[in-house]
Tab-separated table of C-alpha atoms in Angstrom:
chain	number	residue	atom	x	y	z
A	670	UNK	CA	-9.829	123.273	42.165
A	671	UNK	CA	-12.177	123.668	45.152
A	672	UNK	CA	-14.478	125.880	43.058
A	673	UNK	CA	-14.469	123.264	40.282
A	674	UNK	CA	-15.249	120.541	42.809
A	675	UNK	CA	-18.189	122.537	44.179
A	676	UNK	CA	-19.450	123.097	40.628
A	677	UNK	CA	-19.119	119.374	39.939
A	678	UNK	CA	-21.167	118.497	43.023
A	679	UNK	CA	-23.825	121.058	42.125
A	680	UNK	CA	-24.126	119.729	38.567
A	681	UNK	CA	-24.397	116.147	39.853
A	682	UNK	CA	-27.147	117.100	42.319
A	683	UNK	CA	-29.111	118.821	39.539
A	684	UNK	CA	-28.286	116.154	36.921
A	685	UNK	CA	-31.906	115.407	36.003
A	686	UNK	CA	-32.612	119.108	35.480
A	687	UNK	CA	-29.742	119.448	32.984
A	688	UNK	CA	-30.829	116.343	31.071
A	689	UNK	CA	-34.404	117.666	30.791
A	690	UNK	CA	-33.209	121.171	29.873
A	691	UNK	CA	-30.890	120.047	27.074
A	692	UNK	CA	-33.446	117.534	25.786
A	693	UNK	CA	-35.933	120.415	25.478
A	694	UNK	CA	-33.331	122.596	23.726
A	695	UNK	CA	-32.567	119.700	21.355
A	696	UNK	CA	-36.246	119.530	20.379
A	697	UNK	CA	-36.268	123.250	19.604
A	698	UNK	CA	-32.818	123.425	17.965
A	699	UNK	CA	-32.023	119.863	16.810
A	700	UNK	CA	-29.315	120.989	14.391
A	701	UNK	CA	-27.231	122.217	17.334
A	702	UNK	CA	-26.792	118.647	18.629
A	703	UNK	CA	-27.321	116.203	15.727
A	704	UNK	CA	-23.668	116.433	14.663
A	705	UNK	CA	-22.643	114.963	18.041
A	706	UNK	CA	-24.110	111.540	17.141
A	707	UNK	CA	-20.856	110.581	15.417
A	708	UNK	CA	-18.983	111.110	18.693
A	709	UNK	CA	-21.321	109.127	20.982
A	710	UNK	CA	-18.979	106.082	21.289
A	711	UNK	CA	-16.108	108.425	22.194
A	712	UNK	CA	-18.197	110.199	24.818
A	713	UNK	CA	-19.238	106.873	26.340
A	714	UNK	CA	-15.571	105.825	26.328
A	715	UNK	CA	-14.725	108.953	28.345
A	716	UNK	CA	-17.469	108.080	30.857
A	717	UNK	CA	-16.093	104.538	31.209
A	718	UNK	CA	-12.536	105.877	31.539
A	719	UNK	CA	-13.724	108.007	34.447
A	720	UNK	CA	-15.399	104.966	35.981
A	721	UNK	CA	-12.128	103.034	35.740
A	722	UNK	CA	-10.161	105.900	37.286
A	723	UNK	CA	-12.487	106.020	40.283
A	724	UNK	CA	-12.514	102.242	40.875
A	725	UNK	CA	-10.281	100.686	43.531
A	726	UNK	CA	-9.658	97.191	44.830
A	727	UNK	CA	-11.809	98.098	47.846
A	728	UNK	CA	-14.800	98.325	45.496
A	729	UNK	CA	-14.529	94.576	44.900
A	730	UNK	CA	-14.304	93.649	48.584
A	731	UNK	CA	-18.104	93.643	48.786
A	732	UNK	CA	-18.064	90.664	46.403
A	733	UNK	CA	-16.171	88.600	48.973
A	734	UNK	CA	-18.111	90.048	51.899
A	735	UNK	CA	-21.604	89.625	50.439
A	736	UNK	CA	-21.312	87.211	47.489
A	737	UNK	CA	-24.978	86.210	47.745
A	738	UNK	CA	-26.209	89.808	47.415
A	739	UNK	CA	-23.842	90.565	44.515
A	740	UNK	CA	-24.931	87.403	42.667
A	741	UNK	CA	-28.609	88.247	43.151
A	742	UNK	CA	-28.037	91.812	41.934
A	743	UNK	CA	-26.082	90.813	38.828
A	744	UNK	CA	-28.340	87.879	37.880
A	745	UNK	CA	-31.457	90.025	38.351
A	746	UNK	CA	-29.841	92.717	36.192
A	747	UNK	CA	-29.352	90.368	33.239
A	748	UNK	CA	-32.607	88.421	33.677
A	749	UNK	CA	-35.263	90.851	34.912
A	750	UNK	CA	-34.568	93.832	32.646
A	751	UNK	CA	-34.145	91.927	29.336
A	752	UNK	CA	-37.254	89.802	29.957
A	753	UNK	CA	-39.264	92.846	31.030
A	754	UNK	CA	-38.215	94.595	27.823
A	755	UNK	CA	-39.244	91.594	25.720
A	756	UNK	CA	-42.641	91.270	27.416
A	757	UNK	CA	-43.358	95.013	27.086
A	758	UNK	CA	-42.519	94.872	23.374
A	759	UNK	CA	-45.033	92.046	22.916
A	760	UNK	CA	-47.747	93.679	25.040
A	761	UNK	CA	-47.521	97.044	23.249
A	762	UNK	CA	-46.803	95.434	19.858
A	763	UNK	CA	-43.985	97.872	19.240
A	764	UNK	CA	-42.683	98.417	15.708
A	765	UNK	CA	-39.346	96.796	14.895
A	766	UNK	CA	-37.039	99.756	15.539
A	767	UNK	CA	-38.603	100.587	18.894
A	768	UNK	CA	-38.714	96.939	19.985
A	769	UNK	CA	-35.032	96.491	19.187
A	770	UNK	CA	-34.200	99.699	21.065
A	771	UNK	CA	-36.194	98.718	24.170
A	772	UNK	CA	-34.615	95.251	24.305
A	773	UNK	CA	-31.163	96.743	23.723
A	774	UNK	CA	-31.345	99.037	26.759
A	775	UNK	CA	-32.802	96.149	28.760
A	776	UNK	CA	-29.733	94.028	28.009
A	777	UNK	CA	-27.256	96.693	29.154
A	778	UNK	CA	-25.508	96.475	32.543
A	779	UNK	CA	-26.255	98.731	35.490
A	780	UNK	CA	-25.215	102.370	35.230
A	781	UNK	CA	-22.855	104.280	37.515
A	782	UNK	CA	-25.668	106.673	38.460
A	783	UNK	CA	-27.161	103.815	40.495
A	784	UNK	CA	-24.309	104.127	42.990
A	785	UNK	CA	-25.163	107.760	43.727
A	786	UNK	CA	-28.892	107.007	43.950
A	787	UNK	CA	-28.246	104.082	46.329
A	788	UNK	CA	-26.220	106.392	48.564
A	789	UNK	CA	-29.060	108.929	48.549
A	790	UNK	CA	-31.558	106.159	49.386
A	791	UNK	CA	-29.488	105.022	52.425
A	792	UNK	CA	-28.887	101.675	50.725
A	793	UNK	CA	-25.725	99.563	50.687
A	794	UNK	CA	-23.529	101.696	48.431
A	795	UNK	CA	-20.602	99.234	48.512
A	796	UNK	CA	-22.912	96.510	47.215
A	797	UNK	CA	-24.206	98.816	44.468
A	798	UNK	CA	-20.653	99.637	43.350
A	799	UNK	CA	-19.726	95.935	43.326
A	800	UNK	CA	-22.823	95.015	41.288
A	801	UNK	CA	-22.113	97.803	38.775
A	802	UNK	CA	-18.486	96.699	38.432
A	803	UNK	CA	-19.323	93.013	37.956
A	804	UNK	CA	-22.218	93.598	35.539
A	805	UNK	CA	-20.077	96.012	33.503
A	806	UNK	CA	-17.229	93.498	33.270
A	807	UNK	CA	-19.680	90.768	32.212
A	808	UNK	CA	-21.448	93.016	29.676
A	809	UNK	CA	-19.148	92.254	26.683
A	810	UNK	CA	-20.316	88.626	26.816
A	811	UNK	CA	-23.833	88.772	28.281
A	812	UNK	CA	-25.236	91.884	26.559
A	813	UNK	CA	-24.718	90.678	22.939
A	814	UNK	CA	-25.721	87.097	23.821
A	815	UNK	CA	-28.987	88.009	25.595
A	816	UNK	CA	-29.779	90.673	23.009
A	817	UNK	CA	-29.381	88.096	20.221
A	818	UNK	CA	-31.673	85.634	22.008
A	819	UNK	CA	-34.472	88.166	22.480
A	820	UNK	CA	-34.204	90.541	19.509
A	821	UNK	CA	-33.090	88.341	16.606
A	822	UNK	CA	-36.740	87.728	15.635
A	823	UNK	CA	-37.040	91.429	14.789
A	824	UNK	CA	-33.693	92.183	13.144
A	825	UNK	CA	-30.450	90.522	12.004
A	826	UNK	CA	-27.793	90.878	14.701
A	827	UNK	CA	-24.019	90.579	14.410
A	828	UNK	CA	-23.192	89.362	17.917
A	829	UNK	CA	-19.417	89.365	17.470
A	830	UNK	CA	-19.406	92.909	16.138
A	831	UNK	CA	-21.470	94.056	19.131
A	832	UNK	CA	-19.108	92.233	21.520
A	833	UNK	CA	-16.176	94.029	19.886
A	834	UNK	CA	-17.919	97.397	20.292
A	835	UNK	CA	-18.567	96.838	24.004
A	836	UNK	CA	-14.940	95.811	24.525
A	837	UNK	CA	-13.810	99.017	22.823
A	838	UNK	CA	-16.179	101.535	24.414
A	839	UNK	CA	-16.628	99.929	27.845
A	840	UNK	CA	-14.000	97.410	28.930
A	841	UNK	CA	-10.908	98.969	27.327
A	842	UNK	CA	-11.489	102.478	28.801
A	843	UNK	CA	-12.179	100.956	32.238
A	844	UNK	CA	-8.937	98.949	32.102
A	845	UNK	CA	-6.998	102.054	30.993
A	846	UNK	CA	-8.583	104.016	33.854
A	847	UNK	CA	-7.609	101.320	36.378
A	848	UNK	CA	-4.021	101.293	35.063
A	849	UNK	CA	-3.787	105.095	35.236
A	850	UNK	CA	-5.104	105.035	38.810
A	851	UNK	CA	-2.567	102.346	39.705
A	852	UNK	CA	0.423	104.061	38.090
A	853	UNK	CA	-0.223	107.711	38.904
A	854	UNK	CA	-1.837	107.173	42.328
A	855	UNK	CA	-2.113	110.525	44.164
A	856	UNK	CA	-1.167	112.582	41.116
A	857	UNK	CA	-4.372	111.530	39.368
A	858	UNK	CA	-6.594	112.479	42.324
A	859	UNK	CA	-7.260	116.020	41.081
A	860	UNK	CA	-8.429	114.647	37.733
A	861	UNK	CA	-10.716	112.104	39.412
A	862	UNK	CA	-12.645	114.912	41.114
A	863	UNK	CA	-13.398	116.416	37.685
A	864	UNK	CA	-14.474	113.156	36.004
A	865	UNK	CA	-18.060	113.152	37.390
A	866	UNK	CA	-18.584	116.605	35.863
A	867	UNK	CA	-17.237	115.398	32.510
A	868	UNK	CA	-19.427	112.281	32.709
A	869	UNK	CA	-22.549	114.360	33.383
A	870	UNK	CA	-21.712	116.633	30.449
A	871	UNK	CA	-21.170	113.619	28.172
A	872	UNK	CA	-24.482	111.969	29.139
A	873	UNK	CA	-26.379	115.241	28.670
A	874	UNK	CA	-24.878	115.681	25.191
A	875	UNK	CA	-25.555	112.044	24.245
A	876	UNK	CA	-29.230	112.400	25.170
A	877	UNK	CA	-29.487	115.758	23.371
A	878	UNK	CA	-27.879	114.318	20.218
A	879	UNK	CA	-30.367	111.438	20.042
A	880	UNK	CA	-33.373	113.619	20.904
A	881	UNK	CA	-32.354	116.171	18.281
A	882	UNK	CA	-31.756	113.509	15.647
A	883	UNK	CA	-35.082	111.802	16.346
A	884	UNK	CA	-37.295	114.869	16.748
A	885	UNK	CA	-39.892	113.827	14.162
A	886	UNK	CA	-40.184	110.260	15.496
A	887	UNK	CA	-40.305	111.493	19.075
A	888	UNK	CA	-43.143	113.895	18.339
A	889	UNK	CA	-44.994	111.065	16.599
A	890	UNK	CA	-44.380	108.206	19.080
A	891	UNK	CA	-43.015	110.004	22.129
A	892	UNK	CA	-45.865	109.185	24.495
A	893	UNK	CA	-45.721	105.462	23.689
A	894	UNK	CA	-41.931	105.331	24.098
A	895	UNK	CA	-42.101	107.209	27.380
A	896	UNK	CA	-44.827	104.898	28.716
A	897	UNK	CA	-42.838	101.759	27.852
A	898	UNK	CA	-39.606	103.192	29.295
A	899	UNK	CA	-41.315	104.338	32.518
A	900	UNK	CA	-42.896	100.895	32.982
A	901	UNK	CA	-39.593	99.175	32.224
A	902	UNK	CA	-37.764	101.312	34.773
A	903	UNK	CA	-40.461	101.176	37.461
A	904	UNK	CA	-41.052	97.428	37.186
A	905	UNK	CA	-37.272	96.957	37.271
A	906	UNK	CA	-37.136	98.685	40.667
A	907	UNK	CA	-40.116	96.658	41.905
A	908	UNK	CA	-38.923	93.237	40.723
A	909	UNK	CA	-35.340	93.939	41.793
A	910	UNK	CA	-36.571	94.715	45.296
A	911	UNK	CA	-38.925	91.732	45.246
A	912	UNK	CA	-36.164	89.304	44.213
A	913	UNK	CA	-33.943	90.628	47.007
A	914	UNK	CA	-36.610	90.167	49.660
A	915	UNK	CA	-37.480	86.727	48.265
A	916	UNK	CA	-33.877	85.655	48.910
A	917	UNK	CA	-33.919	87.265	52.370
A	918	UNK	CA	-31.537	90.175	51.755
A	919	UNK	CA	-31.719	92.919	54.378
A	920	UNK	CA	-33.463	96.225	53.654
A	921	UNK	CA	-30.312	98.206	52.772
A	922	UNK	CA	-29.100	95.485	50.386
A	923	UNK	CA	-32.576	95.174	48.828
A	924	UNK	CA	-32.659	98.904	48.093
A	925	UNK	CA	-29.237	98.691	46.441
A	926	UNK	CA	-30.253	95.741	44.251
A	927	UNK	CA	-33.582	97.355	43.303
A	928	UNK	CA	-31.853	100.536	42.151
A	929	UNK	CA	-29.098	98.589	40.417
A	930	UNK	CA	-31.646	96.559	38.452
A	931	UNK	CA	-33.910	99.490	37.582
A	932	UNK	CA	-31.187	101.873	36.389
A	933	UNK	CA	-29.391	100.925	33.168
A	934	UNK	CA	-26.217	102.034	31.437
A	935	UNK	CA	-28.434	103.682	28.846
A	936	UNK	CA	-25.434	105.505	27.359
A	937	UNK	CA	-24.141	102.111	26.222
A	938	UNK	CA	-27.522	101.404	24.643
A	939	UNK	CA	-27.340	104.670	22.714
A	940	UNK	CA	-23.767	103.997	21.586
A	941	UNK	CA	-24.544	100.447	20.411
A	942	UNK	CA	-27.637	101.639	18.564
A	943	UNK	CA	-25.687	104.454	16.896
A	944	UNK	CA	-22.929	102.070	15.743
A	945	UNK	CA	-24.900	98.945	14.788
A	946	UNK	CA	-28.294	100.318	13.773
A	947	UNK	CA	-27.346	103.632	12.156
A	948	UNK	CA	-29.867	103.037	9.364
A	949	UNK	CA	-32.624	102.685	11.973
A	950	UNK	CA	-32.121	105.803	14.159
A	951	UNK	CA	-35.263	105.137	16.197
A	952	UNK	CA	-33.492	102.228	17.957
A	953	UNK	CA	-31.428	104.710	19.986
A	954	UNK	CA	-34.471	106.623	21.233
A	955	UNK	CA	-35.567	104.239	24.039
A	956	UNK	CA	-32.064	104.384	25.540
A	957	UNK	CA	-32.053	108.189	25.357
A	958	UNK	CA	-35.502	108.415	26.978
A	959	UNK	CA	-34.406	105.870	29.588
A	960	UNK	CA	-31.398	108.048	30.432
A	961	UNK	CA	-33.721	111.022	30.778
A	962	UNK	CA	-36.342	109.225	32.874
A	963	UNK	CA	-34.241	107.149	35.285
A	964	UNK	CA	-32.373	110.283	36.338
A	965	UNK	CA	-35.759	111.649	37.422
A	966	UNK	CA	-37.312	108.489	38.881
A	967	UNK	CA	-34.118	107.478	40.710
A	968	UNK	CA	-33.856	110.595	42.903
A	969	UNK	CA	-37.622	110.424	43.583
A	970	UNK	CA	-37.313	106.819	44.788
A	971	UNK	CA	-34.187	107.655	46.793
A	972	UNK	CA	-35.930	110.565	48.502
A	973	UNK	CA	-38.868	108.326	49.427
A	974	UNK	CA	-36.655	105.602	50.882
A	975	UNK	CA	-34.431	108.074	52.728
A	976	UNK	CA	-37.464	109.826	54.246
A	977	UNK	CA	-38.884	106.474	55.374
A	978	UNK	CA	-35.606	105.652	57.073
A	979	UNK	CA	-35.477	109.040	58.808
A	980	UNK	CA	-39.067	108.546	59.957
A	981	UNK	CA	-38.271	105.052	61.260
A	982	UNK	CA	-35.236	106.328	63.182
A	983	UNK	CA	-37.257	109.211	64.651
A	984	UNK	CA	-40.013	106.830	65.773
A	985	UNK	CA	-37.447	104.494	67.386
A	986	UNK	CA	-35.872	107.377	69.289
A	987	UNK	CA	-39.318	108.533	70.446
A	988	UNK	CA	-40.195	105.027	71.655
A	989	UNK	CA	-36.870	104.842	73.502
A	990	UNK	CA	-37.584	108.134	75.307
A	991	UNK	CA	-41.053	106.954	76.283
A	992	UNK	CA	-39.672	103.755	77.790
A	993	UNK	CA	-37.150	105.625	79.948
């Protein structure tokens, strides 16, 4: 088990590398991954089950301890990212399928990867976990509702069907995971240590399946999609941080909110696109590219913030020595 745990940690640390590697393989050998598209909702369900198994009541204590910060993080998540997506679609005059896909990923809740990135950035990890939990629990209502408001001008949307899908692939697995954690307690601990590895594998395969299935469209419009996704992600970090500072959150909380807002549960976007827009496969591509990109941009941002904090601490210690 210790060897498996070490492997799991190594895979998590090199997550972005594996996503890029398998995306490249999917472009070369698309037929090796296309068949996985039918199993995307199941793979996302496994990821959410793992999230539920790792959640504890302590994760929700941050809501009571810092309700203002949690509210800012969750509201920014469901306001900033959907509106950014809508504005980018108008600015770049994206075709229908791409516009729907960009707005869809913008309406998704925060992803669990944000918790790891916040920890790396020396942000408030407890706040990040609380924001992820709350936004995920609110997603069955808010994601279809906001998506309908912003995307219905491009395509007909069945809001109730989308709500049902999110309940099935997100909320139900999380609830099952929480129940298993509650009932099995210590006996489930060894399985919890493996879940991050399984989640990484599932996300890598989801991205590869969409990349492989959209090879022709990606080669044709890849640069445009990447530009829109990178702007969406980067502006999400910037506006998330700006909103936090505007409402006078401290630096650690502001970093957590910025990362929470900028990083989406893009796997949910892929799953919803695969289920509800199967006849328009390009709608899943922005979510897949988002999953690829935010796992590169997130660690870069975290490294920058962590290095700034180390530098600040070193300068404070130097000033203290000089004053002695």
